[in-house]
PDB file of C-alpha atoms and ligand atoms in Angstrom:
ATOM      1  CA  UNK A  22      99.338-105.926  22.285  1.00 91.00           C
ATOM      2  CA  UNK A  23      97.106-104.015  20.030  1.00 93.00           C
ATOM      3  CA  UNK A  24      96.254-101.078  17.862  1.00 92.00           C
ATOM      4  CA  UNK A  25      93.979 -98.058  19.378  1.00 91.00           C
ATOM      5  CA  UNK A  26      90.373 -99.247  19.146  1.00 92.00           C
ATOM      6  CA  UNK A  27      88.818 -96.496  16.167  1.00 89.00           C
ATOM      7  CA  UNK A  28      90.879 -98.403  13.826  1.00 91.00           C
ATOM      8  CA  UNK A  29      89.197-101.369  14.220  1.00 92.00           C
ATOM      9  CA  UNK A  30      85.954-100.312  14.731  1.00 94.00           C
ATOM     10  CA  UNK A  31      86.469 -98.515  11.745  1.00 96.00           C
ATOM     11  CA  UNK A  32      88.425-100.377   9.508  1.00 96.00           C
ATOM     12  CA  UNK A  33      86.877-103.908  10.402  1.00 95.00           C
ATOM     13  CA  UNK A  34      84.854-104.499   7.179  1.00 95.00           C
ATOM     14  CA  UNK A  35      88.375-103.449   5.220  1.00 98.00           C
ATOM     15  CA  UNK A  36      89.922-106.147   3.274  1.00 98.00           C
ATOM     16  CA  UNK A  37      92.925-103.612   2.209  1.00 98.00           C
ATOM     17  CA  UNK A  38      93.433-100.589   4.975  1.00 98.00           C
ATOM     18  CA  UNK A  39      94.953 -98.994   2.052  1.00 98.00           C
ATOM     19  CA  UNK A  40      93.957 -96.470  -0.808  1.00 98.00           C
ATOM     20  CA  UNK A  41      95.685 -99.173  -2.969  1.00 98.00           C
ATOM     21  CA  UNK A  42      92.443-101.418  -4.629  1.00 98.00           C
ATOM     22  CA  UNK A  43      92.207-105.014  -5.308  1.00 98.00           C
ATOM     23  CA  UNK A  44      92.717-104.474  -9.264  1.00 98.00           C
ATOM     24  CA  UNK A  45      95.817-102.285  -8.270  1.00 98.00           C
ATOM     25  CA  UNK A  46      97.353-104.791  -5.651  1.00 98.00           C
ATOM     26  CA  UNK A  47      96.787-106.864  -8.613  1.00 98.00           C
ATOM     27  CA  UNK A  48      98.395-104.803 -10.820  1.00 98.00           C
ATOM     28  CA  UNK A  49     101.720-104.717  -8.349  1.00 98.00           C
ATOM     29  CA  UNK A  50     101.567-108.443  -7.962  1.00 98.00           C
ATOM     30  CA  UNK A  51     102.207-108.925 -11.677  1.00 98.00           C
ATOM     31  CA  UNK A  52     104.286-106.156 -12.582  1.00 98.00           C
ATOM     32  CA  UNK A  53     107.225-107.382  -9.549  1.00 98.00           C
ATOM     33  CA  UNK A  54     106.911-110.928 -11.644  1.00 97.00           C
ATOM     34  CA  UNK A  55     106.932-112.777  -8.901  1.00 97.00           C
ATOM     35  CA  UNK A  56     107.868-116.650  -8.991  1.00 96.00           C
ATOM     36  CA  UNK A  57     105.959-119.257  -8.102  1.00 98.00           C
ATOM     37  CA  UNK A  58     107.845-120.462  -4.418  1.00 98.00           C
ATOM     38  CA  UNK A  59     109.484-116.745  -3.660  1.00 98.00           C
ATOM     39  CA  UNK A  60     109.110-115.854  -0.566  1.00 98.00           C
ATOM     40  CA  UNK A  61     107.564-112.892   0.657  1.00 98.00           C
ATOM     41  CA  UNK A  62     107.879-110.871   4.237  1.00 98.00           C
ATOM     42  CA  UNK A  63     105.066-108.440   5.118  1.00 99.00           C
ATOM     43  CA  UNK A  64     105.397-105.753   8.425  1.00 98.00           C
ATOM     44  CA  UNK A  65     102.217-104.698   9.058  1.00 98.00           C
ATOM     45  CA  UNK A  66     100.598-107.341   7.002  1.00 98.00           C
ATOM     46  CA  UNK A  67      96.585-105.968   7.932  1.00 98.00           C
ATOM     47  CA  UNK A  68      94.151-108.318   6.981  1.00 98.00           C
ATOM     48  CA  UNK A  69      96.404-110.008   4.858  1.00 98.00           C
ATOM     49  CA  UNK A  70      94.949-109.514   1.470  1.00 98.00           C
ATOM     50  CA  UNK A  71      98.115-108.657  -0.368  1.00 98.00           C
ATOM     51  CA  UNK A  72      99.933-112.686   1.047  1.00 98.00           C
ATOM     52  CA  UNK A  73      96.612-113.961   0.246  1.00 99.00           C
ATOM     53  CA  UNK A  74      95.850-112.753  -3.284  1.00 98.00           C
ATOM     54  CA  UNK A  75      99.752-112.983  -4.385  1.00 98.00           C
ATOM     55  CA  UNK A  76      99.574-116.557  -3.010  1.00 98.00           C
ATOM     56  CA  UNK A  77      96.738-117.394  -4.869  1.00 98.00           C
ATOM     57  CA  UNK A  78      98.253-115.818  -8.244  1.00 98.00           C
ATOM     58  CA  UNK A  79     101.195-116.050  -8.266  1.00 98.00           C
ATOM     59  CA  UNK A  80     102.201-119.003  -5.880  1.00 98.00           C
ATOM     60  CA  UNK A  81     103.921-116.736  -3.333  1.00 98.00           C
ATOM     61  CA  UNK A  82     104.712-118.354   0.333  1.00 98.00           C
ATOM     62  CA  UNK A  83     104.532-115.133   2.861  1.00 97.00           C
ATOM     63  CA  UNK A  84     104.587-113.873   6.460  1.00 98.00           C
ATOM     64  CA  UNK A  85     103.197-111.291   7.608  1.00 98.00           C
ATOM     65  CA  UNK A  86     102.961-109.806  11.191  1.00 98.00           C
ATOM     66  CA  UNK A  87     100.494-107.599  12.687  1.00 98.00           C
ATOM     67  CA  UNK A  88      99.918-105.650  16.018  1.00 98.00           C
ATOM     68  CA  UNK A  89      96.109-106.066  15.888  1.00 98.00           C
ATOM     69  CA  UNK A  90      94.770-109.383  16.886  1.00 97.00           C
ATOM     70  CA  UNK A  91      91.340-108.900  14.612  1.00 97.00           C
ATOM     71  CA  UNK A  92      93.342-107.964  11.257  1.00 98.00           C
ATOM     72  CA  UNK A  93      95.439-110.889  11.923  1.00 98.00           C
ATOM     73  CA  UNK A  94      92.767-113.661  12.728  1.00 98.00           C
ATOM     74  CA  UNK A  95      90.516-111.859   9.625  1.00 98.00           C
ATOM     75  CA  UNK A  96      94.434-112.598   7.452  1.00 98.00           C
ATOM     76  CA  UNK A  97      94.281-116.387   8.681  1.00 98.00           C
ATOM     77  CA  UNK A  98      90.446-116.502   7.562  1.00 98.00           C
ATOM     78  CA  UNK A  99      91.550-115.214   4.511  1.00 98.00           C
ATOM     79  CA  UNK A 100      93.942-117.679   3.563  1.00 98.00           C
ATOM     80  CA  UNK A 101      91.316-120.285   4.803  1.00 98.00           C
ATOM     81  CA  UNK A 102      88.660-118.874   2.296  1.00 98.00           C
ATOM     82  CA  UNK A 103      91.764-118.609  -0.813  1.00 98.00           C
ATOM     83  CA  UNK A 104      92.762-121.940  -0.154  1.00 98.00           C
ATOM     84  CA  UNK A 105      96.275-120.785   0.232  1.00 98.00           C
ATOM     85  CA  UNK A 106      96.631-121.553   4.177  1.00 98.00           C
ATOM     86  CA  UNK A 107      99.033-123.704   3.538  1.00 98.00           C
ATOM     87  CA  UNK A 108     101.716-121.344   1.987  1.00 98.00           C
ATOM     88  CA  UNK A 109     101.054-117.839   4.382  1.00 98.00           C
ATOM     89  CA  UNK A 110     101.511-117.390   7.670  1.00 98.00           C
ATOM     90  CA  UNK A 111     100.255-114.378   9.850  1.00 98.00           C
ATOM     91  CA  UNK A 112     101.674-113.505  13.023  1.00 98.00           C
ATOM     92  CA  UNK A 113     100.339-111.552  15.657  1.00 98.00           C
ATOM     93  CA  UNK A 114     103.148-109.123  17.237  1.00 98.00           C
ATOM     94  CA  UNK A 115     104.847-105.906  16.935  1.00 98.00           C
ATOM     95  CA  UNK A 116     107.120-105.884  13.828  1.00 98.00           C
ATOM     96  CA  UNK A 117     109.459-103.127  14.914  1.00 98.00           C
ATOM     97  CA  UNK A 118     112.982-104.849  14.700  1.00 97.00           C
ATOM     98  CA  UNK A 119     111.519-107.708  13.262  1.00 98.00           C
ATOM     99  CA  UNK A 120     114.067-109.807  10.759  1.00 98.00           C
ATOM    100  CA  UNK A 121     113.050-113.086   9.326  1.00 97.00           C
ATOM    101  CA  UNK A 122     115.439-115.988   9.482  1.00 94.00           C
ATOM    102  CA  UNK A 123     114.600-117.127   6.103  1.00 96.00           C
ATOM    103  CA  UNK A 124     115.546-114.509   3.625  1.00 98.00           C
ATOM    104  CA  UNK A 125     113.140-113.061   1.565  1.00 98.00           C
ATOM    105  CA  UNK A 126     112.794-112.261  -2.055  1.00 98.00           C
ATOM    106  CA  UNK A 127     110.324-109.528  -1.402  1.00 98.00           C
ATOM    107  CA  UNK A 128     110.320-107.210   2.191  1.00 98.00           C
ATOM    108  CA  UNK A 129     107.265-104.912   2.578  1.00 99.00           C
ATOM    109  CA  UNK A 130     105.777-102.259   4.239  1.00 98.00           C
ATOM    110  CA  UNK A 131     102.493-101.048   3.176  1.00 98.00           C
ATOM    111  CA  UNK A 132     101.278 -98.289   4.787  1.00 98.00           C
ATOM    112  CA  UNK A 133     103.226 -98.965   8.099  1.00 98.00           C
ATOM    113  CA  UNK A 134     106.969 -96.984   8.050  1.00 98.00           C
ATOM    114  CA  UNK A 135     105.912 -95.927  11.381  1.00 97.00           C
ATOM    115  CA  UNK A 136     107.112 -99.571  12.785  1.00 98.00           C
ATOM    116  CA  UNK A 137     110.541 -98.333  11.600  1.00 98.00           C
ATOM    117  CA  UNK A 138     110.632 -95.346  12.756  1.00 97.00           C
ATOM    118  CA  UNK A 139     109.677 -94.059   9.424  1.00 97.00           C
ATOM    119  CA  UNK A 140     111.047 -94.698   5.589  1.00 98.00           C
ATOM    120  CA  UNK A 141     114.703 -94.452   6.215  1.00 98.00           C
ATOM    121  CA  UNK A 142     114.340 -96.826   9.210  1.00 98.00           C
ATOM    122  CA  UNK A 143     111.738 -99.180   7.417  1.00 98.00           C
ATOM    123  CA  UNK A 144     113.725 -99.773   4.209  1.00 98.00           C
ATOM    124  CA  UNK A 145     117.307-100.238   6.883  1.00 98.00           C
ATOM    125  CA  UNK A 146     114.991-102.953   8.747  1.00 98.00           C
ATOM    126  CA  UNK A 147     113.083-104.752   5.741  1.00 98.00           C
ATOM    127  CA  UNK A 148     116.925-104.975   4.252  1.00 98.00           C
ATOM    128  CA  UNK A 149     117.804-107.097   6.831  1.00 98.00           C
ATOM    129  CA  UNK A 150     115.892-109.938   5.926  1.00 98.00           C
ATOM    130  CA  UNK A 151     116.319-109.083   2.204  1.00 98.00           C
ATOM    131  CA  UNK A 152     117.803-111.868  -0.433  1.00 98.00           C
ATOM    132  CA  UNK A 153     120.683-110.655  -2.292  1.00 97.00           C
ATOM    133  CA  UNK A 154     118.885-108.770  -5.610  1.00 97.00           C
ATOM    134  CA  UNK A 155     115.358-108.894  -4.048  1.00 98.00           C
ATOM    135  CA  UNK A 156     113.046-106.142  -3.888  1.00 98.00           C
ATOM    136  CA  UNK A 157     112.069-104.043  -0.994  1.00 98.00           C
ATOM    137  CA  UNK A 158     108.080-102.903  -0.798  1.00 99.00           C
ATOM    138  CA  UNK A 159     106.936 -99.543   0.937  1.00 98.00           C
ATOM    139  CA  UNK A 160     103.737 -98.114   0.614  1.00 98.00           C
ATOM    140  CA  UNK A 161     103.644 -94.445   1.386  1.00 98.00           C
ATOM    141  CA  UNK A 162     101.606 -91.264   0.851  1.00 98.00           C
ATOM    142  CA  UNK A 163     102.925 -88.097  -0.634  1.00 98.00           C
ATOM    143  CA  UNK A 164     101.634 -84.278  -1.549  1.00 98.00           C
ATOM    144  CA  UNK A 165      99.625 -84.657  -4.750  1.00 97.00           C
ATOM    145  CA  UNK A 166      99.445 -81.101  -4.171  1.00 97.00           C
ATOM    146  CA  UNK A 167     101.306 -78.870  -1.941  1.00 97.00           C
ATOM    147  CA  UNK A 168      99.153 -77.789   0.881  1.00 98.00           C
ATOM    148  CA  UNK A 169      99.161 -74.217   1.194  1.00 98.00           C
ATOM    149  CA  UNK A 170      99.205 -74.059   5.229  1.00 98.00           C
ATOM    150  CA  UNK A 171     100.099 -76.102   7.783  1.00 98.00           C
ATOM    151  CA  UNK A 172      96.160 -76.271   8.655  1.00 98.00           C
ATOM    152  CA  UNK A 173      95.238 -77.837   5.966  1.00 98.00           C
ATOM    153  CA  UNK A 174      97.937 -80.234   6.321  1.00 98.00           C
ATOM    154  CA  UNK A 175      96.784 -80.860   9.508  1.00 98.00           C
ATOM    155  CA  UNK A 176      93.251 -81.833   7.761  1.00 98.00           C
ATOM    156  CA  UNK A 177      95.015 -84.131   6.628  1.00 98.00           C
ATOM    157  CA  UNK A 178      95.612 -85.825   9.720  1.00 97.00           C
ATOM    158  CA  UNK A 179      99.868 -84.951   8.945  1.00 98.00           C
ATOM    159  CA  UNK A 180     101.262 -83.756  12.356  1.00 97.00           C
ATOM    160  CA  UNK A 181     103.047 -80.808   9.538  1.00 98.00           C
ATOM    161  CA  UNK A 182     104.218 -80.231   5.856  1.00 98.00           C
ATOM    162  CA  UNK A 183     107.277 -81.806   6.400  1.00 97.00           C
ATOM    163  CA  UNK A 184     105.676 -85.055   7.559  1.00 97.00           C
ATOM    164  CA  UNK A 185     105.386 -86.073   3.511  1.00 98.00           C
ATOM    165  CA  UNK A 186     107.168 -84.969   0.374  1.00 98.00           C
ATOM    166  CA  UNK A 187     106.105 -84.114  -3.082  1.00 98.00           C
ATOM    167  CA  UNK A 188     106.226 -87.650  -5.414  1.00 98.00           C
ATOM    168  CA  UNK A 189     109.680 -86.385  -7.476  1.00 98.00           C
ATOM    169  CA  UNK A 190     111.135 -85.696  -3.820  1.00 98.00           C
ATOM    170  CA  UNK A 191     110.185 -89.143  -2.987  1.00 98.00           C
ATOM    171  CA  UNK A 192     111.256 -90.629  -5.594  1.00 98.00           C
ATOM    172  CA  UNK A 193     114.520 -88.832  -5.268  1.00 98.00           C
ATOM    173  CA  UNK A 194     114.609 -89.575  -1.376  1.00 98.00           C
ATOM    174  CA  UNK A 195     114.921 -92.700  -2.013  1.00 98.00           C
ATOM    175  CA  UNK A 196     117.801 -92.807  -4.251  1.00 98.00           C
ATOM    176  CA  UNK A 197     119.257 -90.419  -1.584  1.00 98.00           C
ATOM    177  CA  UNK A 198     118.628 -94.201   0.449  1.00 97.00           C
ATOM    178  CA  UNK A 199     120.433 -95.906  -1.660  1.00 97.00           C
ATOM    179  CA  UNK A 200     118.211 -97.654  -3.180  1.00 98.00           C
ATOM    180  CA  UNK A 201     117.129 -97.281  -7.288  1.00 98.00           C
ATOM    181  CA  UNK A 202     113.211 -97.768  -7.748  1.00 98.00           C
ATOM    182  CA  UNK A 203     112.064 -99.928 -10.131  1.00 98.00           C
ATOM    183  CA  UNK A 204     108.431 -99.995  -9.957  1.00 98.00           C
ATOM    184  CA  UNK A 205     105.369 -98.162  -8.691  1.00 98.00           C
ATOM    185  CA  UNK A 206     101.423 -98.591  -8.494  1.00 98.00           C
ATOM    186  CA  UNK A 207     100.294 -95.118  -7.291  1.00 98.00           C
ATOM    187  CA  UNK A 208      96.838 -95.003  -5.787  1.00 98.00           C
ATOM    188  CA  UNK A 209      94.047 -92.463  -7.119  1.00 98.00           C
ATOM    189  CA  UNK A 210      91.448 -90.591  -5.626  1.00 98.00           C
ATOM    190  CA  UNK A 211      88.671 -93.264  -6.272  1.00 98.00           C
ATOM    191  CA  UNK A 212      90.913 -95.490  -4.416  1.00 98.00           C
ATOM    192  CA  UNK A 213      91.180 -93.107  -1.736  1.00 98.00           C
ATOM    193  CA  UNK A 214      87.061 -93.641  -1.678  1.00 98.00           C
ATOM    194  CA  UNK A 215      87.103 -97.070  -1.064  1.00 98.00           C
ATOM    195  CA  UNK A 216      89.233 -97.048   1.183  1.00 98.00           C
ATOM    196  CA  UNK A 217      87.907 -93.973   3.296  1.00 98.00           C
ATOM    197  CA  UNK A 218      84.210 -93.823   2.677  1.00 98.00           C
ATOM    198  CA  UNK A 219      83.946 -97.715   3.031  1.00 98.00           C
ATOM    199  CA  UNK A 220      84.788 -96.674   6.844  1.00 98.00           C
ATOM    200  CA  UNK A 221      81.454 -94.612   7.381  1.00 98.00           C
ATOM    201  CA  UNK A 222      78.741 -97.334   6.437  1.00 98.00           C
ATOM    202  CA  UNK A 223      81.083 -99.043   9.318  1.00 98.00           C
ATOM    203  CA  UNK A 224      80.896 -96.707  11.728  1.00 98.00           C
ATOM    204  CA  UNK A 225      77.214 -96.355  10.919  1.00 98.00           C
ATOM    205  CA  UNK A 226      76.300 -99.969  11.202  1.00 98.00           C
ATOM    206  CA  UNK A 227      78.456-100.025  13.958  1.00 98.00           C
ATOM    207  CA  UNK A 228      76.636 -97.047  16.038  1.00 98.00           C
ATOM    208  CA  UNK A 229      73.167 -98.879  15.101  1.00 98.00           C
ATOM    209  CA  UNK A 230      74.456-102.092  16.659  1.00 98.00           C
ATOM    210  CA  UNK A 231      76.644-100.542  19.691  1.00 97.00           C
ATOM    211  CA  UNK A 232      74.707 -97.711  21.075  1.00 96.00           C
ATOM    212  CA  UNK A 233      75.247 -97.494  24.215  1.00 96.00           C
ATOM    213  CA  UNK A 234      79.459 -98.400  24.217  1.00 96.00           C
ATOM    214  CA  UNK A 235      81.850 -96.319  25.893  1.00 93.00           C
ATOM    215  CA  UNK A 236      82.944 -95.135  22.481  1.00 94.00           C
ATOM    216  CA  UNK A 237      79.866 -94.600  20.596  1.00 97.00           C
ATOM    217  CA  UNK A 238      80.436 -90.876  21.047  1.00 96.00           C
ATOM    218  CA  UNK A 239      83.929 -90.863  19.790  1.00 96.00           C
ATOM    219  CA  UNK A 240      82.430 -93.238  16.420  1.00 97.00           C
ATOM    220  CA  UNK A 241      79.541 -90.405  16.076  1.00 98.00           C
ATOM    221  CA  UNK A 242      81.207 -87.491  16.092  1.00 97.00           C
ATOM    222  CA  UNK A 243      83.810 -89.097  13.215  1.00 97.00           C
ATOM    223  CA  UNK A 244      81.134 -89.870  11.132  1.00 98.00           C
ATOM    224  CA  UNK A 245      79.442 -86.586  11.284  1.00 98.00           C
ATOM    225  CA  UNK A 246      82.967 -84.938  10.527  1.00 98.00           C
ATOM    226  CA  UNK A 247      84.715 -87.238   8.236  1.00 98.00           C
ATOM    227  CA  UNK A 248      82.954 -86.972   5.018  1.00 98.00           C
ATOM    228  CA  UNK A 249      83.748 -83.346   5.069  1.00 98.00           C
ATOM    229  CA  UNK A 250      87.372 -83.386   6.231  1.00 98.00           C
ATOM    230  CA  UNK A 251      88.052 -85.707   3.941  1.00 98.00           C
ATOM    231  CA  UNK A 252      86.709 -84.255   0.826  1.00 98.00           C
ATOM    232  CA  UNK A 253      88.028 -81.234   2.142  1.00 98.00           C
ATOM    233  CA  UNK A 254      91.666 -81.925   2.391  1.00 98.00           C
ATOM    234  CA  UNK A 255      92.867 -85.805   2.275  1.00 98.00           C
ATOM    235  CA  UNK A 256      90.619 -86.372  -0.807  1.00 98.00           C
ATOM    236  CA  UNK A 257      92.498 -83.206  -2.631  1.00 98.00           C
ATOM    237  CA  UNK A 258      96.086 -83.509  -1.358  1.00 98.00           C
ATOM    238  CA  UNK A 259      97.674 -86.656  -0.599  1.00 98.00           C
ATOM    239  CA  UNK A 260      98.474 -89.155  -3.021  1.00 98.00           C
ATOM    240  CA  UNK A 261      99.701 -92.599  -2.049  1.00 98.00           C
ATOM    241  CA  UNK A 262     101.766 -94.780  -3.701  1.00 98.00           C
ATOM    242  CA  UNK A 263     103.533 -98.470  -3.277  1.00 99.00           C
ATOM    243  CA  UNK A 264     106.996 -97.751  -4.644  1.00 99.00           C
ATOM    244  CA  UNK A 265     109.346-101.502  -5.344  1.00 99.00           C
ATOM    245  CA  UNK A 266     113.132-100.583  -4.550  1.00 98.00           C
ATOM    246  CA  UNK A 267     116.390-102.772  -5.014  1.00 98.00           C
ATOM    247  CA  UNK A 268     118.949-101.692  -2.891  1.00 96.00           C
ATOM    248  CA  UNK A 269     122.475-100.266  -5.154  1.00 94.00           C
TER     249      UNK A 269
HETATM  250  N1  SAH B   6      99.570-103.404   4.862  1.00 71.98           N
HETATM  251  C1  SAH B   6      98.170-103.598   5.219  1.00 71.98           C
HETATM  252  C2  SAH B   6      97.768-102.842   6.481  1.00 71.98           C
HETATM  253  C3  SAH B   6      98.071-101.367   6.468  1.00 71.98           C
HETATM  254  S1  SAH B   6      97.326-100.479   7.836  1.00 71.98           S
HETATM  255  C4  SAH B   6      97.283-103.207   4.080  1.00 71.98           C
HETATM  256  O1  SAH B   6      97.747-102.503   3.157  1.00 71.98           O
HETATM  257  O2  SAH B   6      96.100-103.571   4.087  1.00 71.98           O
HETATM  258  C5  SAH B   6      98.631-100.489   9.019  1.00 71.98           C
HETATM  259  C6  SAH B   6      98.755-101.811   9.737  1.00 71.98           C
HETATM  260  O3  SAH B   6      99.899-101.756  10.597  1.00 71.98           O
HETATM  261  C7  SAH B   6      97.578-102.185  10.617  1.00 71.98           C
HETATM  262  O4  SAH B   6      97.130-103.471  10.245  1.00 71.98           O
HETATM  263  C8  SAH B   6      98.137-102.170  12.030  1.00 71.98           C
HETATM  264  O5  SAH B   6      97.542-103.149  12.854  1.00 71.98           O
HETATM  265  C9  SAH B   6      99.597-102.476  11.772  1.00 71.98           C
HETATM  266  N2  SAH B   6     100.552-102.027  12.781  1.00 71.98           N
HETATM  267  C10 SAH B   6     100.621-100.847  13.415  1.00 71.98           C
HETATM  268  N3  SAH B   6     101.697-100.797  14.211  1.00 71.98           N
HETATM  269  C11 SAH B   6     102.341-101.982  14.073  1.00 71.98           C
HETATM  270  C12 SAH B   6     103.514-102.574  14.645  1.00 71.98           C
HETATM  271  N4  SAH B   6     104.266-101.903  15.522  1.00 71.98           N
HETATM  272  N5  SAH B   6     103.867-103.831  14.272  1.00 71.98           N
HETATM  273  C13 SAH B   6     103.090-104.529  13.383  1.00 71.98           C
HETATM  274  N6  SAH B   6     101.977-104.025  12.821  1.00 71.98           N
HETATM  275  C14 SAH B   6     101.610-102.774  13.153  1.00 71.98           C
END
């Protein structure tokens, strides 16, 4: 079980695979006021930074699950190097249909409503292994600006339009949900740097040590392209957001 490979050739140096920073995860870690002992739930937990930091902070205990076996043994690291290994736990599956049998006080998604078949399914699933009053997590891009055409939607690596919304149709989708939101930490374009032009130095360091892999060519040709495409379109029209929901 694992994730296609360009993600984690690509994304391997990432701490957060996220446009969200480490200032702004910080920022969302205080502003749910967490309590020491609350337990957290994480689908699609990455390299674990948001478990690890929130443990560390805030006392948080936390599971996450992952499909990729390298973000997950780079989570367990992380909570090694924290000293928090003791209070998170990261485990390697798939987290579609995935309910915890202690109940948590916070349920997240970050970046991952594709393991419930997207936001409608995601918040339904994270739900059920939601305490009574707690607060569901998803993380989530939007238009910052409407793209014009369906191309440059498309640069955008969006299958269409219609795959995102504007952030008041968000917002309002997910009161159509059921579900009132009470905070948000909304990314910016300098976090959209980090976390997208921290992926070419990889590639390139990658290339210089990998030459001669099967995929080298695949690696190449993204790092001549992506700088481009993503000033181009990503850099100009999606936003991202984490948006905290209780459930009416
Ligand atoms: N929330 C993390 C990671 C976001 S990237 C962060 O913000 O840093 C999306 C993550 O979803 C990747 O780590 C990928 O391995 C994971 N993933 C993809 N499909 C999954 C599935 N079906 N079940 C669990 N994790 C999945």
């Amino acid at each position: 079980m694992d994730i296609p490979r360009i993600f984690t050739i690509t994304e391997s140096a990432h701490r957060i695979h996220n446009p969200i920073t480490p200032e702004k995860l910080a920022t969302l870690g205080a502003a749910l006021r967490l309590d020491p002992g609350a337990r957290v739930l994480d689908l699609g937990s990455g390299s674990g930074e948001m478990l690890c930091t929130w443990a560390r902070d805030h006392g948080i205990v936390g599971t996450g699950v992952d499909l990729s076996p390298v973000f997950t043994e780079q989570a367990k690291r992380r909570a090694e190097e924290l000293g928090v290994a003791d209070r998170v736990r990261f485990i390697h599956g798939d987290a579609a249909g995935f309910v915890s049998d202690a109940k948590a006080k916070v349920a997240a998604c970050v970046g991952a409503t594709w393991i419930g078949g997207g936001v409608a399914g995601t918040i339904e699933l994270l739900s059920r292994s939601l305490l009574p009053g707690g607060i569901l997590l998803i993380g989530e891009p939007f238009w910052r600006q409407a793209p014009p055409t369906e191309d440059v939607a498309k640069g955008c690596l969006a299958h269409s339009i219609a795959d995102f919304l504007l952030l008041p149709d968000l917002l309002a989708s997910f009161g159509r949900l059921g579900c009132d939101v009470v905070e948000m930490v909304l990314a910016d374009q300098d976090g959209w740097d980090r976390y997208e032009a921290a992926k070419w130095l990889t590639m390139r360091r990658w290339l210089q040590a990998n030459p001669v892999d099967a995929f080298a060519k695949e690696v190449r040709a993204q790092l001549t392209s992506e700088p481009v495409r993503y000033a181009t379109f990503t850099r100009e029209y999606l936003g991202w957001g984490v948006f905290a929901l209780m459930p009416r």
